[in-house]
Amino acid sequence: MTIKTVGILTGGGDCPGLNAVIRGVVRKGMNEYGFRFRGVQQGWRGMMEGVWEPLGSEEVSGILPRGGTILGTSRTNPYKTEDGGEIVIENMKRMKLDALIAIGGDDTLSVAQKLAASGAPVVGVPKTIDNDINNTDFTFGFDTAVNIVTEALDRIHTTAESHNRVMVVEVMGRHSGWIAVHSGIAGGADLILIPEQTPTIAEVIETIKKRHARGKSFSIIVVAEGVTFADDDYVVQESGTDEFGHVKLGGVGQLVSDVIEKETGFETRVTVLGHLQRGGTPTAFDRVLGTRYGIAAIDLVQRQDWGKMVALQGNQIVTIPLEDGIGELKMVDDDLYNIAKVFFG
Ligand code: F6P
């Protein structure tokens, strides 16, 4: 089969570096392979509704330093609709797409994998600021998020010190604590709470009390939004789910802050960094990683190697079957957490 027209979509939460991938795909695809491109709008929603815009040199010009995604994104899951898979495949034909590149996290790539399994010419590029995609060492956007949080921690340090306060900083990380651990180490956190570990509130309080007992008058605690506690009494209320069944998180930082102030008497404040971590310009590392992924993805299309995704292993960009990147998530390992723990309390 000769490839003429390639579609690209970005799904799930946006992430700095997405535009670097799109630019890499389009520049190499046009210049070296002579492909033409269609930018599918708003992730899988665009494939369900057949909404696309032409994508060429002009559209990708100047987008390298831009955060977000020029294609728009959504958390639409075609398989939530009856015959959703068939609708996407039908729309691929209508849009004259000979190939589709899906850039996204576990959810987006799971859809890509199902489509590829039913014979559609689809490849994937891993994306998430959470950095928890299996079999890939780093996803773009993560480095940017870690730098944003580290800068925030540096700033919070000075005000914590001035007021003798405990400062709780809630960061993203639904299932895994990569952002919390990397930024916590870089920003000198006195305690880091992540979903992979299930502490008790009593342990949290003990750590802070010990630190203050040895003469410290302030503390910085980094809390990943998805952390849960072993004590049943401390559960954050969940408010609804998205189409992939993920609960809307948020509130654990406030819970930790309230309980510390109540149990220790230390004045405590909470900062929720939220979507600040995902916005704005990507770091140089993420621009380079996104570009490398984009180039590798268009090479996959040229080889018509469907059902695969690109990944970073060591310092090499490799290709792996989509099913190796999805399903199970990559969690923070004990070795890394133990390094962070040296500085707790
Ligand atoms: O999946 C990436 C992520 O940023 C998570 O860390 C966070 O829980 C979630 O997206 C937030 O999603 P939304 O942008 O839909 O609020």
Short mmCIF file of C-alpha atoms and ligand atoms in Angstrom, two decimals:
data_model
loop_
_atom_site.label_atom_id
_atom_site.label_comp_id
_atom_site.label_asym_id
_atom_site.label_seq_id
_atom_site.Cartn_x
_atom_site.Cartn_y
_atom_site.Cartn_z
CA MET A 1 0.00 0.00 0.00
CA THR A 2 1.27 3.50 -0.78
CA ILE A 3 0.90 5.97 2.06
CA LYS A 4 -0.30 9.38 0.95
CA THR A 5 -2.30 10.90 3.77
CA VAL A 6 -1.55 10.66 7.48
CA GLY A 7 -3.80 11.79 10.36
CA ILE A 8 -2.47 12.94 13.74
CA LEU A 9 -4.39 13.33 16.97
CA THR A 10 -3.58 14.25 20.56
CA GLY A 11 -5.73 12.73 23.32
CA GLY A 12 -6.02 12.97 27.12
CA GLY A 13 -4.57 15.73 29.26
CA ASP A 14 -2.44 18.20 27.32
CA CYS A 15 1.25 18.33 27.98
CA PRO A 16 4.20 20.58 27.07
CA GLY A 17 6.07 19.01 24.14
CA LEU A 18 3.03 17.83 22.16
CA ASN A 19 3.64 20.49 19.52
CA ALA A 20 7.27 19.38 19.17
CA VAL A 21 6.03 15.88 18.30
CA ILE A 22 3.52 17.23 15.76
CA ARG A 23 6.19 19.43 14.16
CA GLY A 24 8.68 16.55 13.97
CA VAL A 25 6.12 14.23 12.37
CA VAL A 26 4.99 16.78 9.79
CA ARG A 27 8.42 18.15 8.86
CA LYS A 28 10.00 14.76 8.26
CA GLY A 29 6.84 13.25 6.76
CA MET A 30 6.50 16.05 4.19
CA ASN A 31 10.14 16.61 3.36
CA GLU A 32 11.43 13.06 3.27
CA TYR A 33 8.41 10.90 2.53
CA GLY A 34 6.14 13.29 0.64
CA PHE A 35 3.13 12.59 2.88
CA ARG A 36 0.31 15.06 3.39
CA PHE A 37 -1.22 15.51 6.84
CA ARG A 38 -4.61 16.01 8.42
CA GLY A 39 -4.82 17.32 11.95
CA VAL A 40 -7.64 15.47 13.70
CA GLN A 41 -9.26 17.90 16.15
CA GLN A 42 -9.83 17.22 19.86
CA GLY A 43 -8.43 13.70 20.10
CA TRP A 44 -10.72 10.72 19.56
CA ARG A 45 -13.70 13.08 19.50
CA GLY A 46 -12.43 14.36 16.14
CA MET A 47 -12.19 10.80 14.82
CA MET A 48 -15.74 10.04 16.01
CA GLU A 49 -17.10 13.19 14.38
CA GLY A 50 -14.76 13.31 11.38
CA VAL A 51 -13.39 16.76 12.25
CA TRP A 52 -9.97 17.66 10.87
CA GLU A 53 -7.92 20.59 9.59
CA PRO A 54 -5.12 20.57 7.01
CA LEU A 55 -1.71 20.36 8.63
CA GLY A 56 1.37 21.52 6.74
CA SER A 57 4.60 23.51 7.06
CA GLU A 58 2.72 26.71 7.74
CA GLU A 59 0.62 25.21 10.56
CA VAL A 60 3.65 23.74 12.33
CA SER A 61 5.81 26.82 11.92
CA GLY A 62 6.65 28.50 15.23
CA ILE A 63 4.97 25.89 17.44
CA LEU A 64 8.09 24.33 19.01
CA PRO A 65 8.12 26.53 22.15
CA ARG A 66 4.34 26.53 22.53
CA GLY A 67 2.68 24.55 25.32
CA GLY A 68 -0.59 22.67 24.85
CA THR A 69 -1.50 21.14 21.51
CA ILE A 70 -2.42 22.94 18.30
CA LEU A 71 -4.81 20.04 17.55
CA GLY A 72 -6.83 20.34 20.74
CA THR A 73 -7.55 17.35 22.94
CA SER A 74 -10.33 15.54 24.78
CA ARG A 75 -10.87 12.53 27.00
CA THR A 76 -13.39 11.01 24.58
CA ASN A 77 -13.38 7.21 24.54
CA PRO A 78 -14.82 5.85 21.25
CA TYR A 79 -15.42 2.48 22.88
CA LYS A 80 -17.93 4.09 25.25
CA THR A 81 -20.20 4.45 22.20
CA GLU A 82 -21.82 1.44 20.60
CA ASP A 83 -19.89 0.63 17.39
CA GLY A 84 -17.39 3.38 18.30
CA GLY A 85 -14.47 1.39 16.85
CA GLU A 86 -16.29 0.94 13.53
CA ILE A 87 -17.21 4.63 13.45
CA VAL A 88 -13.55 5.61 13.81
CA ILE A 89 -12.46 3.18 11.08
CA GLU A 90 -15.25 4.40 8.79
CA ASN A 91 -14.20 8.02 9.39
CA MET A 92 -10.59 7.13 8.63
CA LYS A 93 -11.77 6.01 5.19
CA ARG A 94 -13.95 9.09 4.72
CA MET A 95 -11.03 11.32 5.69
CA LYS A 96 -8.84 9.32 3.27
CA LEU A 97 -6.34 8.53 6.01
CA ASP A 98 -3.84 5.83 5.07
CA ALA A 99 -2.37 5.99 8.58
CA LEU A 100 -3.12 7.52 11.96
CA ILE A 101 -0.66 8.63 14.65
CA ALA A 102 -2.25 8.77 18.11
CA ILE A 103 -0.30 10.76 20.69
CA GLY A 104 -1.50 10.12 24.21
CA GLY A 105 -1.31 8.36 27.52
CA ASP A 106 -2.55 4.99 28.64
CA ASP A 107 -6.19 5.72 27.68
CA THR A 108 -5.48 7.13 24.21
CA LEU A 109 -3.00 4.37 23.44
CA SER A 110 -5.46 1.69 24.62
CA VAL A 111 -7.91 2.92 21.99
CA ALA A 112 -5.10 2.93 19.40
CA GLN A 113 -4.22 -0.64 20.35
CA LYS A 114 -7.84 -1.84 19.96
CA LEU A 115 -8.11 -0.16 16.56
CA ALA A 116 -4.80 -1.64 15.40
CA ALA A 117 -5.94 -5.07 16.62
CA SER A 118 -8.97 -4.76 14.35
CA GLY A 119 -6.70 -4.01 11.37
CA ALA A 120 -6.52 -0.21 11.34
CA PRO A 121 -3.16 1.37 10.32
CA VAL A 122 -2.44 3.06 13.64
CA VAL A 123 0.77 3.83 15.58
CA GLY A 124 1.26 5.53 18.96
CA VAL A 125 3.42 8.09 20.74
CA PRO A 126 3.47 8.01 24.57
CA LYS A 127 2.52 11.20 26.40
CA THR A 128 1.82 12.08 30.01
CA ILE A 129 3.27 14.52 32.49
CA ASP A 130 2.74 11.75 35.08
CA ASN A 131 5.60 9.76 33.45
CA ASP A 132 3.89 6.47 34.27
CA ILE A 133 3.68 4.76 30.86
CA ASN A 134 5.09 1.28 30.97
CA ASN A 135 8.27 0.36 29.12
CA THR A 136 9.30 3.92 28.42
CA ASP A 137 11.78 5.69 30.68
CA PHE A 138 10.50 9.24 30.17
CA THR A 139 7.53 10.92 28.57
CA PHE A 140 7.79 14.54 27.42
CA GLY A 141 6.06 17.09 29.63
CA PHE A 142 7.30 15.40 32.78
CA ASP A 143 10.58 17.35 32.86
CA THR A 144 8.68 20.61 32.38
CA ALA A 145 6.28 19.74 35.21
CA VAL A 146 9.14 18.80 37.53
CA ASN A 147 10.88 22.10 36.83
CA ILE A 148 7.70 24.08 37.49
CA VAL A 149 7.11 22.27 40.79
CA THR A 150 10.76 22.63 41.83
CA GLU A 151 10.62 26.36 41.26
CA ALA A 152 7.40 26.51 43.26
CA LEU A 153 9.04 24.59 46.13
CA ASP A 154 12.00 26.98 46.14
CA ARG A 155 9.58 29.88 46.43
CA ILE A 156 7.49 28.18 49.09
CA HIS A 157 10.64 27.48 51.12
CA THR A 158 11.38 31.14 51.72
CA THR A 159 7.88 32.01 52.88
CA ALA A 160 7.68 28.83 55.00
CA GLU A 161 10.91 29.82 56.74
CA SER A 162 9.82 33.41 57.33
CA HIS A 163 6.53 32.39 58.97
CA ASN A 164 7.63 29.16 60.71
CA ARG A 165 4.92 27.26 58.88
CA VAL A 166 4.30 23.79 57.55
CA MET A 167 3.62 24.11 53.82
CA VAL A 168 1.76 21.33 52.03
CA VAL A 169 2.15 21.35 48.24
CA GLU A 170 -0.26 19.17 46.24
CA VAL A 171 1.03 18.10 42.83
CA MET A 172 -0.31 16.00 39.96
CA GLY A 173 0.07 12.24 39.92
CA ARG A 174 -3.11 10.26 39.72
CA HIS A 175 -1.67 6.78 40.04
CA SER A 176 2.04 7.38 40.42
CA GLY A 177 4.23 9.81 42.30
CA TRP A 178 6.95 10.55 39.74
CA ILE A 179 6.39 14.33 39.73
CA ALA A 180 6.21 14.40 43.54
CA VAL A 181 9.40 12.38 44.03
CA HIS A 182 11.55 14.10 41.38
CA SER A 183 10.49 17.62 42.34
CA GLY A 184 10.52 16.74 46.03
CA ILE A 185 14.14 15.59 45.82
CA ALA A 186 15.11 18.59 43.69
CA GLY A 187 13.24 21.04 45.94
CA GLY A 188 14.44 19.59 49.26
CA ALA A 189 11.06 18.33 50.54
CA ASP A 190 10.91 17.18 54.16
CA LEU A 191 8.26 14.58 53.35
CA ILE A 192 6.85 13.23 50.06
CA LEU A 193 3.58 11.32 49.94
CA ILE A 194 2.84 9.25 46.83
CA PRO A 195 0.19 6.72 45.68
CA GLU A 196 2.75 3.88 45.59
CA GLN A 197 3.20 4.13 49.37
CA THR A 198 0.26 4.08 51.74
CA PRO A 199 1.36 5.85 54.92
CA THR A 200 -0.79 6.39 57.99
CA ILE A 201 -1.64 9.92 59.03
CA ALA A 202 0.02 9.07 62.34
CA GLU A 203 3.33 8.52 60.50
CA VAL A 204 2.97 11.84 58.72
CA ILE A 205 2.41 13.66 62.00
CA GLU A 206 5.27 11.85 63.70
CA THR A 207 7.71 12.81 60.91
CA ILE A 208 6.80 16.49 61.17
CA LYS A 209 6.87 16.50 64.99
CA LYS A 210 10.33 14.87 64.97
CA ARG A 211 11.65 17.44 62.55
CA HIS A 212 10.40 20.33 64.65
CA ALA A 213 11.70 18.63 67.82
CA ARG A 214 15.21 18.78 66.41
CA GLY A 215 14.92 22.53 66.09
CA LYS A 216 13.44 23.05 62.63
CA SER A 217 10.73 25.68 62.56
CA PHE A 218 9.21 24.97 59.16
CA SER A 219 8.50 21.99 56.88
CA ILE A 220 7.72 21.38 53.23
CA ILE A 221 5.51 18.40 52.38
CA VAL A 222 4.90 17.37 48.76
CA VAL A 223 1.71 15.37 48.29
CA ALA A 224 0.77 13.62 45.03
CA GLU A 225 -2.95 14.09 44.38
CA GLY A 226 -3.59 10.33 44.20
CA VAL A 227 -2.13 9.38 47.59
CA THR A 228 -4.32 7.42 49.98
CA PHE A 229 -3.82 6.68 53.66
CA ALA A 230 -3.89 3.40 55.50
CA ASP A 231 -6.20 4.89 58.15
CA ASP A 232 -9.81 4.54 56.97
CA ASP A 233 -10.79 7.86 58.55
CA TYR A 234 -8.82 9.88 56.03
CA VAL A 235 -10.45 9.55 52.63
CA VAL A 236 -10.86 12.35 50.10
CA GLN A 237 -14.29 12.74 48.53
CA GLU A 238 -14.34 11.85 44.83
CA SER A 239 -16.46 13.90 42.44
CA GLY A 240 -17.43 12.07 39.23
CA THR A 241 -15.46 10.16 36.60
CA ASP A 242 -14.38 10.75 33.01
CA GLU A 243 -15.10 8.45 30.02
CA PHE A 244 -12.18 6.24 30.92
CA GLY A 245 -13.52 5.82 34.46
CA HIS A 246 -10.93 8.01 36.22
CA VAL A 247 -12.15 9.83 39.30
CA LYS A 248 -11.65 13.59 39.52
CA LEU A 249 -8.97 14.06 42.17
CA GLY A 250 -8.07 16.95 44.41
CA GLY A 251 -8.39 17.75 48.07
CA VAL A 252 -5.78 15.49 49.63
CA GLY A 253 -3.44 18.44 50.24
CA GLN A 254 -6.14 20.24 52.21
CA LEU A 255 -6.85 17.09 54.20
CA VAL A 256 -3.16 16.68 55.12
CA SER A 257 -2.87 20.36 55.96
CA ASP A 258 -5.94 20.35 58.21
CA VAL A 259 -4.91 17.26 60.11
CA ILE A 260 -1.31 18.47 60.66
CA GLU A 261 -2.46 21.79 62.02
CA LYS A 262 -5.00 20.11 64.30
CA GLU A 263 -2.67 17.39 65.61
CA THR A 264 0.59 19.36 65.91
CA GLY A 265 -0.54 22.91 66.51
CA PHE A 266 1.94 24.09 63.83
CA GLU A 267 0.50 26.73 61.55
CA THR A 268 -0.04 25.05 58.17
CA ARG A 269 -0.91 26.22 54.65
CA VAL A 270 -1.69 24.33 51.47
CA THR A 271 -0.84 25.17 47.84
CA VAL A 272 -2.45 23.19 45.03
CA LEU A 273 -0.33 23.61 41.89
CA GLY A 274 -2.89 21.93 39.63
CA HIS A 275 -2.87 22.71 35.94
CA LEU A 276 -0.02 25.20 36.27
CA GLN A 277 2.15 22.09 36.04
CA ARG A 278 0.84 21.28 32.56
CA GLY A 279 0.74 24.75 31.07
CA GLY A 280 3.25 26.86 29.19
CA THR A 281 6.44 26.37 27.30
CA PRO A 282 8.25 23.00 27.36
CA THR A 283 11.81 22.67 28.65
CA ALA A 284 14.60 22.01 26.14
CA PHE A 285 14.65 18.37 27.28
CA ASP A 286 10.95 17.95 26.45
CA ARG A 287 11.31 19.70 23.08
CA VAL A 288 14.13 17.34 22.15
CA LEU A 289 12.33 14.23 23.43
CA GLY A 290 9.10 15.22 21.66
CA THR A 291 11.00 15.84 18.44
CA ARG A 292 12.75 12.45 18.68
CA TYR A 293 9.41 10.70 19.27
CA GLY A 294 7.85 12.53 16.32
CA ILE A 295 10.64 11.55 13.94
CA ALA A 296 10.51 7.91 15.10
CA ALA A 297 6.71 7.83 14.76
CA ILE A 298 6.72 8.99 11.14
CA ASP A 299 9.43 6.43 10.39
CA LEU A 300 7.06 3.75 11.80
CA VAL A 301 4.37 4.97 9.41
CA GLN A 302 6.79 4.88 6.46
CA ARG A 303 7.63 1.26 7.39
CA GLN A 304 3.88 0.54 7.80
CA ASP A 305 4.69 -1.05 11.14
CA TRP A 306 1.15 -0.82 12.55
CA GLY A 307 0.18 -1.54 16.15
CA LYS A 308 3.50 -0.18 17.46
CA MET A 309 4.48 2.81 19.55
CA VAL A 310 7.74 4.64 20.10
CA ALA A 311 9.42 4.57 23.52
CA LEU A 312 12.56 5.80 25.26
CA GLN A 313 14.73 3.07 26.76
CA GLY A 314 18.05 4.23 28.16
CA ASN A 315 18.96 6.93 25.69
CA GLN A 316 17.60 5.10 22.68
CA ILE A 317 14.28 5.62 20.94
CA VAL A 318 12.89 2.16 20.32
CA THR A 319 9.61 0.76 19.02
CA ILE A 320 7.47 -1.61 21.05
CA PRO A 321 4.02 -3.20 20.52
CA LEU A 322 1.24 -0.90 21.76
CA GLU A 323 0.11 -3.57 24.22
CA ASP A 324 3.49 -3.34 26.00
CA GLY A 325 2.91 0.32 26.79
CA ILE A 326 -0.65 0.08 28.10
CA GLY A 327 -2.58 -1.63 30.88
CA GLU A 328 0.02 -1.75 33.59
CA LEU A 329 1.50 1.56 34.71
CA LYS A 330 5.13 2.28 35.57
CA MET A 331 5.32 3.02 39.29
CA VAL A 332 7.97 4.79 41.38
CA ASP A 333 10.38 2.11 42.53
CA ASP A 334 11.55 1.70 46.12
CA ASP A 335 15.16 2.56 45.21
CA LEU A 336 14.18 6.08 44.17
CA TYR A 337 11.76 6.58 47.06
CA ASN A 338 14.44 5.44 49.51
CA ILE A 339 16.72 8.20 48.20
CA ALA A 340 13.97 10.75 48.87
CA LYS A 341 13.39 9.24 52.34
CA VAL A 342 16.97 10.01 53.44
CA PHE A 343 15.88 13.66 53.66
CA PHE A 344 12.52 13.15 55.42
CA GLY A 345 11.94 14.63 58.87
O1 F6P B 1 -3.07 12.48 33.22
C1 F6P B 1 -2.39 13.63 33.44
C2 F6P B 1 -3.06 14.47 34.51
O2 F6P B 1 -2.44 15.73 34.51
C3 F6P B 1 -3.07 13.86 35.90
O3 F6P B 1 -1.88 14.10 36.61
C4 F6P B 1 -4.24 14.56 36.53
O4 F6P B 1 -4.82 13.78 37.54
C5 F6P B 1 -5.20 14.69 35.39
O5 F6P B 1 -4.43 14.68 34.21
C6 F6P B 1 -6.05 15.93 35.45
O6 F6P B 1 -6.97 15.86 34.43
P1 F6P B 1 -7.87 17.06 33.92
O7 F6P B 1 -6.98 17.95 33.10
O8 F6P B 1 -8.91 16.40 33.11
O9 F6P B 1 -8.37 17.78 35.11
#
